[in-house]
Every structure is written in C-alpha cells, then in structure tokens.
Amino acid sequence: MLHIGCHLSSSKGFAAMGKTALSLKADTFAFFTRNPRGSKAKAIDPRDVEAFKALWPAYGTIPLVAHAPYTLNPCSSKEEVRTFARETIADDLAKLEAIPGNYYNMHPGNHLGQGAEQGIALIAECLNAVLSPDQSTTLLLETMAGKGTEVGRTFEEIRELIDRIDAREKVGVCLDTCHIWDGGYDIVNHLDAVLTEFDRVIGLDRLKAVHLNDSKNPLGAHKDRHEKIGEGQIGLAALGRVVRHPALKDLPFILETPNELPGYAHEIEMMREAAETGSHE
Ligand code: FE
Ligand code: FE
Ligand code: ZN
C-alpha cells in the first residue's frame, strides 16, 4: 500500500495531527518542528506522544517527516546566522528523541555567492557539530530547485555533502519532485534515467522520502513554485509513475501542494488510486 500524507500544522501537537491525518486517509505526514521563522519551539509533550501512539496505526512502522524551518541557513557568510541554524537543528534533533525513529528534513542552505564548494563545507561543519551516532532520527537533505544560490540542486552536491559528514549513517535524502524537475531532471520523460543517475551519484539506499509536488514551471526553470497534483507541468500521469516506481513505491510520500485539507484528501485518494491501478497512465 502507498504510504502518503501531507504537510500539517503542528500547533496542536501530535495527537491532533494524527487525527487530522487519519481523516485524510494518510498514513504518514510532515510538520514544521517550530514556526517557519525558526523561533521558539516547545518541548514535545510525552503525554501527547502517548495519545498519538494510541490512535496512529502506523506508529513505529512508517516514519513521519519533520521539516526544519526553511529560513535556516547553515552556510550563511554571517557567523551568527550559521550559529542560529546549528543551535536550532541541534535543539530540534534533541526534541525529536521524544518521538523516536522518524525523519528530520532540511534544505541544505544558500551559499549567497560564496560558491557551492564553500557552502557544502559550511553545511558539513554544521552537521558534524549536531549529528550524533546515537540519535534515533535520520536527517534528510532535500534536493533543491536551484533557486538563487541554493546548495543541493544537483545530486553531485548532495553526494559531496554526505561524503563530508562523519555520522553518515544518520543521513538520508528526501527527493522533492517539483525541485528536481525545476532543477533540470526530467522525471516526466526519463524517470528511470533520473533514478539511475541518483543511484550512481548518491545511492538509492540513501533515498528515504519523497516530497510529491507538481510544478508551476517548466523543466529546468529553477523557480520552486509548487502546484496541485495534475495541475502543473509535471502532471498526474508522471506523478503516478513516481509513486509506482519499484525504487520509490515503499517510501513515505509527502504532499506539499497549495491545498487546504479537503484538497489534500482528494490528492491522497487520487494518488492511492494511481498507485493501485496505474489507471492514469
Ligand atoms: Fe522543503
Ligand atoms: Fe519539499
Ligand atoms: Zn519547494
């Protein structure tokens, strides 16, 4: 069965997210660890985790995909910005141990003109300071669209970053379909070739989750504007092939499309149908 969910508001805690996710027929979900500006985060309440465990059938089997604030920049040229990113990630990873065994996804960073090489060095420095071989959370590096000076537009950049991390066994990759399409990887016409390339450069064993999004823009646009499933330039047929692909089909798929909850329920149903029947070929 396809494992799919969407991004949910974490403001009311895990049990509330679990109830919402069940009402959408999701069996995983994503959430921000704190508000996207990256300010204060409350500790995870163990009673809330217990309540979530009691109502969530997939507890401990299908990982949830937490998302770091997207405003963090561990490769800023400013030391205080890097320090803030490092402290926030460390704090999030510590808090997530209250709900062990899940994923923590982050955007690698923006090199701001220092060059990808320097960006990668600074991100690795940050991650080497926060990752521990004892943590139960796997940190996922997200493939990026290459907007502005984003690091992680190519599989090579992600690979180089992973190579510089000591606790590499705690690191995986989250593939965002909108981002790689915008980054120039043609998943509409050459999905097999793109995944072969991913395997050659990074290794499919590192691929832990997929952000399933359509894109408002054409291949290689480097824009990063998500679209509803089937309403963008990637399209439902291609995204159906993504969820059915043997290398991907067992991963958690997260929708980050511009939707309210009913729109997500509709997309989850549509993708479950596409996964089962292939009827949207
Ligand atoms: Fe993201
Ligand atoms: Fe994403
Ligand atoms: Zn995006």
PDB file of N, CA and C in Angstrom, residues 1 15 42 59 94 117 121 125 128-129 134 144 163 174 183 188 201-202 210 218 220 223 225 232 267:
ATOM      1  N   MET A   1       0.831  -1.206   0.000  1.00  0.00           N
ATOM      2  CA  MET A   1       0.000   0.000   0.000  1.00  0.00           C
ATOM      3  C   MET A   1       0.867   1.259   0.000  1.00  0.00           C
ATOM      4  N   ALA A  15      -1.124  14.254  18.598  1.00  0.00           N
ATOM      5  CA  ALA A  15      -2.422  13.575  18.577  1.00  0.00           C
ATOM      6  C   ALA A  15      -3.376  14.302  17.627  1.00  0.00           C
ATOM      7  N   LYS A  42       8.308  24.548  21.542  1.00  0.00           N
ATOM      8  CA  LYS A  42       8.029  23.933  22.840  1.00  0.00           C
ATOM      9  C   LYS A  42       8.628  22.532  22.851  1.00  0.00           C
ATOM     10  N   TYR A  59       2.203   3.741  13.806  1.00  0.00           N
ATOM     11  CA  TYR A  59       3.257   4.182  14.735  1.00  0.00           C
ATOM     12  C   TYR A  59       4.439   3.216  14.724  1.00  0.00           C
ATOM     13  N   ALA A  94      17.300  17.058  19.370  1.00  0.00           N
ATOM     14  CA  ALA A  94      17.154  16.631  20.768  1.00  0.00           C
ATOM     15  C   ALA A  94      15.677  16.428  21.094  1.00  0.00           C
ATOM     16  N   GLU A 117      30.987  25.074  -3.321  1.00  0.00           N
ATOM     17  CA  GLU A 117      32.050  24.363  -2.603  1.00  0.00           C
ATOM     18  C   GLU A 117      32.151  24.829  -1.142  1.00  0.00           C
ATOM     19  N   ALA A 121      31.042  22.974   2.434  1.00  0.00           N
ATOM     20  CA  ALA A 121      31.979  22.868   3.571  1.00  0.00           C
ATOM     21  C   ALA A 121      31.326  23.382   4.861  1.00  0.00           C
ATOM     22  N   GLU A 125      30.195  21.307   8.241  1.00  0.00           N
ATOM     23  CA  GLU A 125      30.708  21.724   9.559  1.00  0.00           C
ATOM     24  C   GLU A 125      29.557  21.782  10.568  1.00  0.00           C
ATOM     25  N   ASN A 128      28.242  18.177  11.242  1.00  0.00           N
ATOM     26  CA  ASN A 128      29.174  17.414  12.072  1.00  0.00           C
ATOM     27  C   ASN A 128      29.117  17.843  13.530  1.00  0.00           C
ATOM     28  N   ALA A 129      28.669  19.077  13.762  1.00  0.00           N
ATOM     29  CA  ALA A 129      28.544  19.556  15.145  1.00  0.00           C
ATOM     30  C   ALA A 129      27.259  19.066  15.812  1.00  0.00           C
ATOM     31  N   ASP A 134      24.335   8.242  18.101  1.00  0.00           N
ATOM     32  CA  ASP A 134      23.326   7.659  18.992  1.00  0.00           C
ATOM     33  C   ASP A 134      21.899   8.127  18.725  1.00  0.00           C
ATOM     34  N   MET A 144      17.127  20.326  -4.041  1.00  0.00           N
ATOM     35  CA  MET A 144      16.590  21.669  -4.229  1.00  0.00           C
ATOM     36  C   MET A 144      16.420  22.050  -5.704  1.00  0.00           C
ATOM     37  N   ASP A 163      29.426  12.989   1.816  1.00  0.00           N
ATOM     38  CA  ASP A 163      30.794  12.473   1.965  1.00  0.00           C
ATOM     39  C   ASP A 163      31.571  13.172   3.078  1.00  0.00           C
ATOM     40  N   CYS A 174      15.817  13.353   0.867  1.00  0.00           N
ATOM     41  CA  CYS A 174      14.406  13.481   0.517  1.00  0.00           C
ATOM     42  C   CYS A 174      14.347  14.095  -0.871  1.00  0.00           C
ATOM     43  N   GLY A 183      15.027  21.745 -11.155  1.00  0.00           N
ATOM     44  CA  GLY A 183      16.484  21.681 -11.197  1.00  0.00           C
ATOM     45  C   GLY A 183      17.028  21.099 -12.497  1.00  0.00           C
ATOM     46  N   VAL A 188       9.474  13.475 -16.122  1.00  0.00           N
ATOM     47  CA  VAL A 188       8.287  13.210 -16.940  1.00  0.00           C
ATOM     48  C   VAL A 188       8.634  12.219 -18.053  1.00  0.00           C
ATOM     49  N   VAL A 201      25.119   8.408  -8.419  1.00  0.00           N
ATOM     50  CA  VAL A 201      25.795   9.520  -7.746  1.00  0.00           C
ATOM     51  C   VAL A 201      25.661   9.425  -6.223  1.00  0.00           C
ATOM     52  N   ILE A 202      24.454   9.195  -5.740  1.00  0.00           N
ATOM     53  CA  ILE A 202      24.214   9.209  -4.281  1.00  0.00           C
ATOM     54  C   ILE A 202      24.025   7.797  -3.740  1.00  0.00           C
ATOM     55  N   VAL A 210       9.943  11.039  -0.250  1.00  0.00           N
ATOM     56  CA  VAL A 210       9.686  11.825  -1.457  1.00  0.00           C
ATOM     57  C   VAL A 210       8.691  12.932  -1.115  1.00  0.00           C
ATOM     58  N   PRO A 218       8.290  25.088 -16.105  1.00  0.00           N
ATOM     59  CA  PRO A 218       8.861  24.039 -16.965  1.00  0.00           C
ATOM     60  C   PRO A 218      10.174  23.472 -16.427  1.00  0.00           C
ATOM     61  N   GLY A 220      13.769  22.625 -15.570  1.00  0.00           N
ATOM     62  CA  GLY A 220      14.978  23.452 -15.509  1.00  0.00           C
ATOM     63  C   GLY A 220      14.729  24.917 -15.186  1.00  0.00           C
ATOM     64  N   LYS A 223      12.763  27.607 -10.280  1.00  0.00           N
ATOM     65  CA  LYS A 223      11.853  28.557  -9.641  1.00  0.00           C
ATOM     66  C   LYS A 223      11.339  28.080  -8.282  1.00  0.00           C
ATOM     67  N   ARG A 225       8.131  26.706  -7.486  1.00  0.00           N
ATOM     68  CA  ARG A 225       6.739  27.074  -7.173  1.00  0.00           C
ATOM     69  C   ARG A 225       5.911  25.800  -7.304  1.00  0.00           C
ATOM     70  N   GLY A 232      -0.057  21.052 -12.850  1.00  0.00           N
ATOM     71  CA  GLY A 232       1.198  21.719 -13.201  1.00  0.00           C
ATOM     72  C   GLY A 232       1.873  21.096 -14.410  1.00  0.00           C
ATOM     73  N   GLU A 267      -6.185  14.642  -3.170  1.00  0.00           N
ATOM     74  CA  GLU A 267      -4.921  14.216  -3.792  1.00  0.00           C
ATOM     75  C   GLU A 267      -4.449  12.868  -3.240  1.00  0.00           C
TER      76      GLU A 267
END
